[in-house]
PDB file of C-alpha atoms in Angstrom:
ATOM      1  CA  LYS U   1      -0.009  -0.013   0.066  1.00  0.00           C
ATOM      2  CA  GLN U   2       1.345   3.359  -1.039  1.00  0.00           C
ATOM      3  CA  GLU U   3       2.276   5.744   1.834  1.00  0.00           C
ATOM      4  CA  VAL U   4       3.184   9.355   1.389  1.00  0.00           C
ATOM      5  CA  THR U   5       5.048  11.339   4.100  1.00  0.00           C
ATOM      6  CA  GLN U   6       5.715  14.971   4.232  1.00  0.00           C
ATOM      7  CA  ILE U   7       8.382  16.584   6.316  1.00  0.00           C
ATOM      8  CA  PRO U   8       8.280  18.905   8.207  1.00  0.00           C
ATOM      9  CA  ALA U   9       4.674  18.993   9.360  1.00  0.00           C
ATOM     10  CA  ALA U  10       4.950  22.685  10.018  1.00  0.00           C
ATOM     11  CA  LEU U  11       7.428  25.454   9.061  1.00  0.00           C
ATOM     12  CA  SER U  12       7.722  29.043  10.042  1.00  0.00           C
ATOM     13  CA  VAL U  13      10.170  31.276   8.176  1.00  0.00           C
ATOM     14  CA  PRO U  14      10.878  35.019   7.728  1.00  0.00           C
ATOM     15  CA  GLU U  15       9.845  36.672   4.451  1.00  0.00           C
ATOM     16  CA  GLY U  16      12.444  36.401   1.691  1.00  0.00           C
ATOM     17  CA  GLU U  17      13.879  33.061   2.769  1.00  0.00           C
ATOM     18  CA  ASN U  18      14.282  30.189   0.293  1.00  0.00           C
ATOM     19  CA  LEU U  19      12.819  26.964   1.576  1.00  0.00           C
ATOM     20  CA  VAL U  20      12.418  23.278   0.694  1.00  0.00           C
ATOM     21  CA  LEU U  21       9.461  21.031   1.468  1.00  0.00           C
ATOM     22  CA  ASN U  22       9.976  17.224   1.299  1.00  0.00           C
ATOM     23  CA  CYS U  23       7.679  14.409   0.233  1.00  0.00           C
ATOM     24  CA  SER U  24       8.533  10.676   0.257  1.00  0.00           C
ATOM     25  CA  PHE U  25       6.631   7.739  -0.975  1.00  0.00           C
ATOM     26  CA  THR U  26       6.980   4.087  -0.401  1.00  0.00           C
ATOM     27  CA  ASP U  27       6.152   2.552  -3.761  1.00  0.00           C
ATOM     28  CA  SER U  28       8.253   3.888  -6.644  1.00  0.00           C
ATOM     29  CA  ALA U  29       5.880   2.630  -9.317  1.00  0.00           C
ATOM     30  CA  ILE U  30       4.207   5.983  -9.743  1.00  0.00           C
ATOM     31  CA  TYR U  31       2.643   7.487 -12.804  1.00  0.00           C
ATOM     32  CA  ASN U  32       3.046  11.156 -11.739  1.00  0.00           C
ATOM     33  CA  LEU U  33       3.218  13.400  -8.730  1.00  0.00           C
ATOM     34  CA  GLN U  34       1.297  16.656  -8.089  1.00  0.00           C
ATOM     35  CA  TRP U  35       1.905  19.380  -5.656  1.00  0.00           C
ATOM     36  CA  PHE U  36      -1.029  21.407  -4.189  1.00  0.00           C
ATOM     37  CA  ARG U  37      -1.544  24.240  -1.908  1.00  0.00           C
ATOM     38  CA  GLN U  38      -4.538  24.629   0.369  1.00  0.00           C
ATOM     39  CA  ASP U  39      -5.613  27.764   2.139  1.00  0.00           C
ATOM     40  CA  PRO U  40      -7.608  27.369   5.417  1.00  0.00           C
ATOM     41  CA  GLY U  41     -11.047  25.986   4.652  1.00  0.00           C
ATOM     42  CA  LYS U  42     -10.585  26.072   0.961  1.00  0.00           C
ATOM     43  CA  GLY U  43     -10.100  23.572  -1.861  1.00  0.00           C
ATOM     44  CA  LEU U  44      -6.732  22.478  -3.451  1.00  0.00           C
ATOM     45  CA  THR U  45      -4.854  24.656  -5.961  1.00  0.00           C
ATOM     46  CA  SER U  46      -2.562  22.731  -8.223  1.00  0.00           C
ATOM     47  CA  LEU U  47       1.035  24.092  -8.267  1.00  0.00           C
ATOM     48  CA  LEU U  48       3.074  21.620 -10.268  1.00  0.00           C
ATOM     49  CA  LEU U  49       2.699  18.263 -11.895  1.00  0.00           C
ATOM     50  CA  ILE U  50       5.585  15.986 -12.600  1.00  0.00           C
ATOM     51  CA  GLN U  51       5.478  12.929 -14.755  1.00  0.00           C
ATOM     52  CA  SER U  52       7.359   9.817 -13.677  1.00  0.00           C
ATOM     53  CA  SER U  53       9.816  10.286 -16.598  1.00  0.00           C
ATOM     54  CA  GLN U  54      10.673  13.859 -15.541  1.00  0.00           C
ATOM     55  CA  ARG U  55      13.186  15.150 -13.054  1.00  0.00           C
ATOM     56  CA  GLU U  56      11.769  18.548 -12.337  1.00  0.00           C
ATOM     57  CA  GLN U  57       9.190  21.218 -13.154  1.00  0.00           C
ATOM     58  CA  THR U  58       9.284  24.965 -12.564  1.00  0.00           C
ATOM     59  CA  SER U  59       6.722  27.612 -12.377  1.00  0.00           C
ATOM     60  CA  GLY U  60       7.698  31.069 -11.267  1.00  0.00           C
ATOM     61  CA  ARG U  61       9.265  30.893  -7.827  1.00  0.00           C
ATOM     62  CA  LEU U  62       8.425  27.167  -7.434  1.00  0.00           C
ATOM     63  CA  ASN U  63      10.576  24.304  -8.464  1.00  0.00           C
ATOM     64  CA  ALA U  64       9.643  20.638  -7.947  1.00  0.00           C
ATOM     65  CA  SER U  65      11.990  17.757  -8.298  1.00  0.00           C
ATOM     66  CA  LEU U  66      11.326  14.062  -8.413  1.00  0.00           C
ATOM     67  CA  ASP U  67      13.661  11.122  -7.745  1.00  0.00           C
ATOM     68  CA  LYS U  68      11.455   8.185  -8.528  1.00  0.00           C
ATOM     69  CA  SER U  69      13.910   5.494  -7.612  1.00  0.00           C
ATOM     70  CA  SER U  70      14.525   6.808  -4.098  1.00  0.00           C
ATOM     71  CA  GLY U  71      10.863   7.706  -3.688  1.00  0.00           C
ATOM     72  CA  ARG U  72      11.324  11.532  -3.048  1.00  0.00           C
ATOM     73  CA  SER U  73      10.163  14.814  -4.289  1.00  0.00           C
ATOM     74  CA  THR U  74      10.909  18.246  -3.126  1.00  0.00           C
ATOM     75  CA  LEU U  75       9.219  21.585  -3.604  1.00  0.00           C
ATOM     76  CA  TYR U  76      11.562  24.491  -3.526  1.00  0.00           C
ATOM     77  CA  ILE U  77      10.055  27.988  -2.895  1.00  0.00           C
ATOM     78  CA  ALA U  78      12.305  30.896  -3.643  1.00  0.00           C
ATOM     79  CA  ALA U  79      12.123  34.328  -1.984  1.00  0.00           C
ATOM     80  CA  SER U  80       9.106  33.359   0.151  1.00  0.00           C
ATOM     81  CA  GLN U  81       6.340  35.885   0.720  1.00  0.00           C
ATOM     82  CA  PRO U  82       3.532  36.103   3.290  1.00  0.00           C
ATOM     83  CA  GLY U  83       1.098  35.208   0.516  1.00  0.00           C
ATOM     84  CA  ASP U  84       2.858  31.820   0.382  1.00  0.00           C
ATOM     85  CA  SER U  85       1.426  31.002   3.798  1.00  0.00           C
ATOM     86  CA  ALA U  86      -0.757  27.800   3.324  1.00  0.00           C
ATOM     87  CA  THR U  87      -0.679  24.060   3.632  1.00  0.00           C
ATOM     88  CA  TYR U  88       1.301  22.318   0.873  1.00  0.00           C
ATOM     89  CA  LEU U  89       0.286  18.762  -0.128  1.00  0.00           C
ATOM     90  CA  CYS U  90       1.910  16.297  -2.391  1.00  0.00           C
ATOM     91  CA  ALA U  91      -0.070  13.562  -4.103  1.00  0.00           C
ATOM     92  CA  VAL U  92       1.136  10.464  -5.978  1.00  0.00           C
ATOM     93  CA  LEU U  93      -0.720   8.710  -8.724  1.00  0.00           C
ATOM     94  CA  GLU U  94       0.398   5.156  -8.939  1.00  0.00           C
ATOM     95  CA  GLU U  95       0.708   3.340 -12.305  1.00  0.00           C
ATOM     96  CA  THR U  96      -1.846   0.746 -11.307  1.00  0.00           C
ATOM     97  CA  SER U  97      -4.238   2.817  -9.116  1.00  0.00           C
ATOM     98  CA  GLY U  98      -6.192   4.285 -11.938  1.00  0.00           C
ATOM     99  CA  SER U  99      -7.334   7.745 -10.801  1.00  0.00           C
ATOM    100  CA  ARG U 100      -6.755   7.414  -7.102  1.00  0.00           C
ATOM    101  CA  LEU U 101      -4.355  10.016  -5.594  1.00  0.00           C
ATOM    102  CA  THR U 102      -2.667   9.207  -2.443  1.00  0.00           C
ATOM    103  CA  PHE U 103      -1.939  12.346  -0.366  1.00  0.00           C
ATOM    104  CA  GLY U 104       0.631  13.172   2.321  1.00  0.00           C
ATOM    105  CA  GLU U 105      -0.549  14.946   5.549  1.00  0.00           C
ATOM    106  CA  GLY U 106       0.853  18.189   4.266  1.00  0.00           C
ATOM    107  CA  THR U 107       3.313  20.898   5.421  1.00  0.00           C
ATOM    108  CA  GLN U 108       1.790  23.994   7.050  1.00  0.00           C
ATOM    109  CA  LEU U 109       3.922  26.878   5.963  1.00  0.00           C
ATOM    110  CA  THR U 110       3.861  30.305   7.687  1.00  0.00           C
ATOM    111  CA  VAL U 111       5.910  33.169   6.108  1.00  0.00           C
ATOM    112  CA  ASN U 112       6.277  35.989   8.611  1.00  0.00           C
ATOM    113  CA  PRO U 113       6.570  39.627   7.393  1.00  0.00           C
TER     114      PRO U 113
ATOM    115  CA  LYS G   1     -12.461  28.752 -18.519  1.00  0.00           C
ATOM    116  CA  ALA G   2     -14.592  27.905 -15.514  1.00  0.00           C
ATOM    117  CA  GLY G   3     -13.140  25.766 -12.822  1.00  0.00           C
ATOM    118  CA  VAL G   4     -14.634  22.884 -10.902  1.00  0.00           C
ATOM    119  CA  THR G   5     -17.850  24.036  -9.143  1.00  0.00           C
ATOM    120  CA  GLN G   6     -19.164  22.419  -5.940  1.00  0.00           C
ATOM    121  CA  THR G   7     -22.458  23.194  -4.390  1.00  0.00           C
ATOM    122  CA  PRO G   8     -23.407  23.858  -1.748  1.00  0.00           C
ATOM    123  CA  ARG G   9     -20.370  25.388   0.072  1.00  0.00           C
ATOM    124  CA  TYR G  10     -21.741  24.628   3.525  1.00  0.00           C
ATOM    125  CA  LEU G  11     -24.250  22.119   4.864  1.00  0.00           C
ATOM    126  CA  ILE G  12     -25.487  21.409   8.372  1.00  0.00           C
ATOM    127  CA  LYS G  13     -27.383  18.109   8.779  1.00  0.00           C
ATOM    128  CA  THR G  14     -28.760  16.053  11.680  1.00  0.00           C
ATOM    129  CA  ARG G  15     -27.474  12.542  12.440  1.00  0.00           C
ATOM    130  CA  GLY G  16     -29.536  10.044  10.544  1.00  0.00           C
ATOM    131  CA  GLN G  17     -30.443  12.284   7.680  1.00  0.00           C
ATOM    132  CA  GLN G  18     -29.095  11.949   4.140  1.00  0.00           C
ATOM    133  CA  VAL G  19     -27.306  14.524   1.992  1.00  0.00           C
ATOM    134  CA  THR G  20     -26.441  15.099  -1.637  1.00  0.00           C
ATOM    135  CA  LEU G  21     -23.452  17.101  -2.825  1.00  0.00           C
ATOM    136  CA  SER G  22     -22.995  18.340  -6.383  1.00  0.00           C
ATOM    137  CA  CYS G  23     -19.941  18.751  -8.533  1.00  0.00           C
ATOM    138  CA  SER G  24     -19.727  20.338 -11.982  1.00  0.00           C
ATOM    139  CA  PRO G  25     -16.333  19.483 -13.695  1.00  0.00           C
ATOM    140  CA  ILE G  26     -14.299  21.725 -16.100  1.00  0.00           C
ATOM    141  CA  SER G  27     -15.945  21.627 -19.496  1.00  0.00           C
ATOM    142  CA  GLY G  28     -14.583  18.766 -21.519  1.00  0.00           C
ATOM    143  CA  HIS G  29     -13.420  16.749 -18.449  1.00  0.00           C
ATOM    144  CA  ARG G  30     -15.158  13.367 -18.267  1.00  0.00           C
ATOM    145  CA  SER G  31     -13.486  12.041 -15.029  1.00  0.00           C
ATOM    146  CA  VAL G  32     -14.808  13.164 -11.700  1.00  0.00           C
ATOM    147  CA  SER G  33     -13.313  11.981  -8.370  1.00  0.00           C
ATOM    148  CA  TRP G  34     -14.503  12.571  -4.745  1.00  0.00           C
ATOM    149  CA  TYR G  35     -12.323  12.907  -1.672  1.00  0.00           C
ATOM    150  CA  GLN G  36     -13.088  13.316   2.031  1.00  0.00           C
ATOM    151  CA  GLN G  37     -10.775  15.509   4.050  1.00  0.00           C
ATOM    152  CA  THR G  38     -10.746  15.335   7.896  1.00  0.00           C
ATOM    153  CA  PRO G  39      -8.234  16.540  10.441  1.00  0.00           C
ATOM    154  CA  GLY G  40      -7.524  12.941  11.631  1.00  0.00           C
ATOM    155  CA  GLN G  41      -7.531  11.024   8.354  1.00  0.00           C
ATOM    156  CA  GLY G  42      -6.366  13.608   5.808  1.00  0.00           C
ATOM    157  CA  LEU G  43      -7.513  13.321   2.279  1.00  0.00           C
ATOM    158  CA  GLN G  44      -9.107   9.954   1.434  1.00  0.00           C
ATOM    159  CA  PHE G  45     -10.331   8.823  -1.966  1.00  0.00           C
ATOM    160  CA  LEU G  46     -14.006   8.006  -2.179  1.00  0.00           C
ATOM    161  CA  PHE G  47     -14.718   7.118  -5.833  1.00  0.00           C
ATOM    162  CA  GLU G  48     -14.215   8.224  -9.378  1.00  0.00           C
ATOM    163  CA  TYR G  49     -16.769   8.335 -12.232  1.00  0.00           C
ATOM    164  CA  PHE G  50     -15.979   8.369 -15.887  1.00  0.00           C
ATOM    165  CA  SER G  51     -18.553   8.511 -18.685  1.00  0.00           C
ATOM    166  CA  GLU G  52     -21.348   7.874 -16.165  1.00  0.00           C
ATOM    167  CA  THR G  53     -19.681   4.708 -14.698  1.00  0.00           C
ATOM    168  CA  GLN G  54     -17.941   4.201 -11.509  1.00  0.00           C
ATOM    169  CA  ARG G  55     -14.393   3.358 -12.400  1.00  0.00           C
ATOM    170  CA  ASN G  56     -12.696   3.248  -9.137  1.00  0.00           C
ATOM    171  CA  LYS G  57     -13.775   3.058  -5.483  1.00  0.00           C
ATOM    172  CA  GLY G  58     -12.099   3.684  -2.123  1.00  0.00           C
ATOM    173  CA  ASN G  59     -12.643   1.979   1.208  1.00  0.00           C
ATOM    174  CA  PHE G  60     -15.818   3.700   2.431  1.00  0.00           C
ATOM    175  CA  PRO G  61     -19.045   2.023   3.527  1.00  0.00           C
ATOM    176  CA  GLY G  62     -21.954   1.606   1.238  1.00  0.00           C
ATOM    177  CA  ARG G  63     -23.677   4.735   2.750  1.00  0.00           C
ATOM    178  CA  PHE G  64     -21.435   6.762   0.374  1.00  0.00           C
ATOM    179  CA  SER G  65     -22.607   6.583  -3.111  1.00  0.00           C
ATOM    180  CA  GLY G  66     -22.394   8.604  -6.241  1.00  0.00           C
ATOM    181  CA  ARG G  67     -23.419   9.004  -9.861  1.00  0.00           C
ATOM    182  CA  GLN G  68     -22.486  10.873 -12.904  1.00  0.00           C
ATOM    183  CA  PHE G  69     -24.771  12.360 -15.517  1.00  0.00           C
ATOM    184  CA  SER G  70     -24.424  12.538 -19.298  1.00  0.00           C
ATOM    185  CA  ASN G  71     -23.028  16.124 -18.908  1.00  0.00           C
ATOM    186  CA  SER G  72     -20.321  14.811 -16.611  1.00  0.00           C
ATOM    187  CA  ARG G  73     -21.778  16.531 -13.570  1.00  0.00           C
ATOM    188  CA  SER G  74     -21.597  14.307 -10.627  1.00  0.00           C
ATOM    189  CA  GLU G  75     -23.510  13.907  -7.437  1.00  0.00           C
ATOM    190  CA  MET G  76     -22.398  12.249  -4.097  1.00  0.00           C
ATOM    191  CA  ASN G  77     -24.894  10.976  -1.636  1.00  0.00           C
ATOM    192  CA  VAL G  78     -24.391  10.001   1.996  1.00  0.00           C
ATOM    193  CA  SER G  79     -27.208   8.196   3.729  1.00  0.00           C
ATOM    194  CA  THR G  80     -27.898   7.794   7.472  1.00  0.00           C
ATOM    195  CA  LEU G  81     -25.283  10.419   8.450  1.00  0.00           C
ATOM    196  CA  GLU G  82     -23.025   9.945  11.343  1.00  0.00           C
ATOM    197  CA  LEU G  83     -21.134  12.549  13.343  1.00  0.00           C
ATOM    198  CA  GLY G  84     -17.903  11.143  11.854  1.00  0.00           C
ATOM    199  CA  ASP G  85     -19.023  12.168   8.322  1.00  0.00           C
ATOM    200  CA  SER G  86     -18.444  15.745   9.253  1.00  0.00           C
ATOM    201  CA  ALA G  87     -15.667  16.694   6.733  1.00  0.00           C
ATOM    202  CA  LEU G  88     -14.705  18.722   3.802  1.00  0.00           C
ATOM    203  CA  TYR G  89     -15.767  16.996   0.680  1.00  0.00           C
ATOM    204  CA  LEU G  90     -13.692  17.797  -2.409  1.00  0.00           C
ATOM    205  CA  CYS G  91     -14.218  16.780  -6.008  1.00  0.00           C
ATOM    206  CA  ALA G  92     -11.649  16.782  -8.735  1.00  0.00           C
ATOM    207  CA  SER G  93     -12.005  16.665 -12.462  1.00  0.00           C
ATOM    208  CA  SER G  94      -9.522  15.585 -15.187  1.00  0.00           C
ATOM    209  CA  GLN G  95      -9.290  15.283 -18.826  1.00  0.00           C
ATOM    210  CA  ASP G  96      -6.916  12.435 -18.446  1.00  0.00           C
ATOM    211  CA  ARG G  97      -4.787  11.380 -15.541  1.00  0.00           C
ATOM    212  CA  HIS G  98      -1.750  12.367 -17.465  1.00  0.00           C
ATOM    213  CA  TYR G  99      -2.704  15.967 -17.142  1.00  0.00           C
ATOM    214  CA  GLY G 100      -3.343  15.960 -13.409  1.00  0.00           C
ATOM    215  CA  TYR G 101      -6.400  16.894 -11.438  1.00  0.00           C
ATOM    216  CA  THR G 102      -8.200  20.165 -10.699  1.00  0.00           C
ATOM    217  CA  PHE G 103     -10.041  20.484  -7.451  1.00  0.00           C
ATOM    218  CA  GLY G 104     -13.103  22.421  -6.500  1.00  0.00           C
ATOM    219  CA  SER G 105     -13.542  24.562  -3.438  1.00  0.00           C
ATOM    220  CA  GLY G 106     -15.252  21.839  -1.543  1.00  0.00           C
ATOM    221  CA  THR G 107     -18.401  21.353   0.444  1.00  0.00           C
ATOM    222  CA  ARG G 108     -18.099  21.618   4.254  1.00  0.00           C
ATOM    223  CA  LEU G 109     -20.524  19.099   5.846  1.00  0.00           C
ATOM    224  CA  THR G 110     -21.237  19.401   9.489  1.00  0.00           C
ATOM    225  CA  VAL G 111     -23.306  16.597  11.111  1.00  0.00           C
ATOM    226  CA  VAL G 112     -24.914  17.542  14.474  1.00  0.00           C
TER     227      VAL G 112
END
């Protein structure tokens, strides 16, 4: 059974700092991996999608990497801003799970002005 | 391009009642998935519908059911509500799993 772990569970940083969020998964037979952010009480906003054949994806200040063989992904946020404060979730889609995403518990990020 | 629309945004129901939640996917997306989010269990997959057929199902009791209409809109029904069903229910639509999933804003269900 696929298990997804995100470390740290919570992170508080001063504005302007670069930071890394970690995601690990137990079964490397994944189809793709998607990073989301969730604001309190709201739905999920997709940030980046990485296919299993890719090593990284970039969007603005965000960069996500994937090491499928070691079961790890990282989300790098450059020059953090207070508006980045949210919970960040990674979700893996296994090759054989059809449409079922398996989520980590998330990292709650607070960026202090 | 309109996103995924979920209605209603908030619901308060009494234990034992039933409830129906609605999800309208992005135009052209034929896959609709449902998830339950609680503080204790996180995000858990309920089921997925594709072209009006349930294609995938999570480990939830039979009180949780769904359907999809010919226009790809989907409904989720929970019968005989329990206090533990209080959660944020999210739906996601997709053109194809290769392109990832887009989530709606969710329906917050409170069972009292």
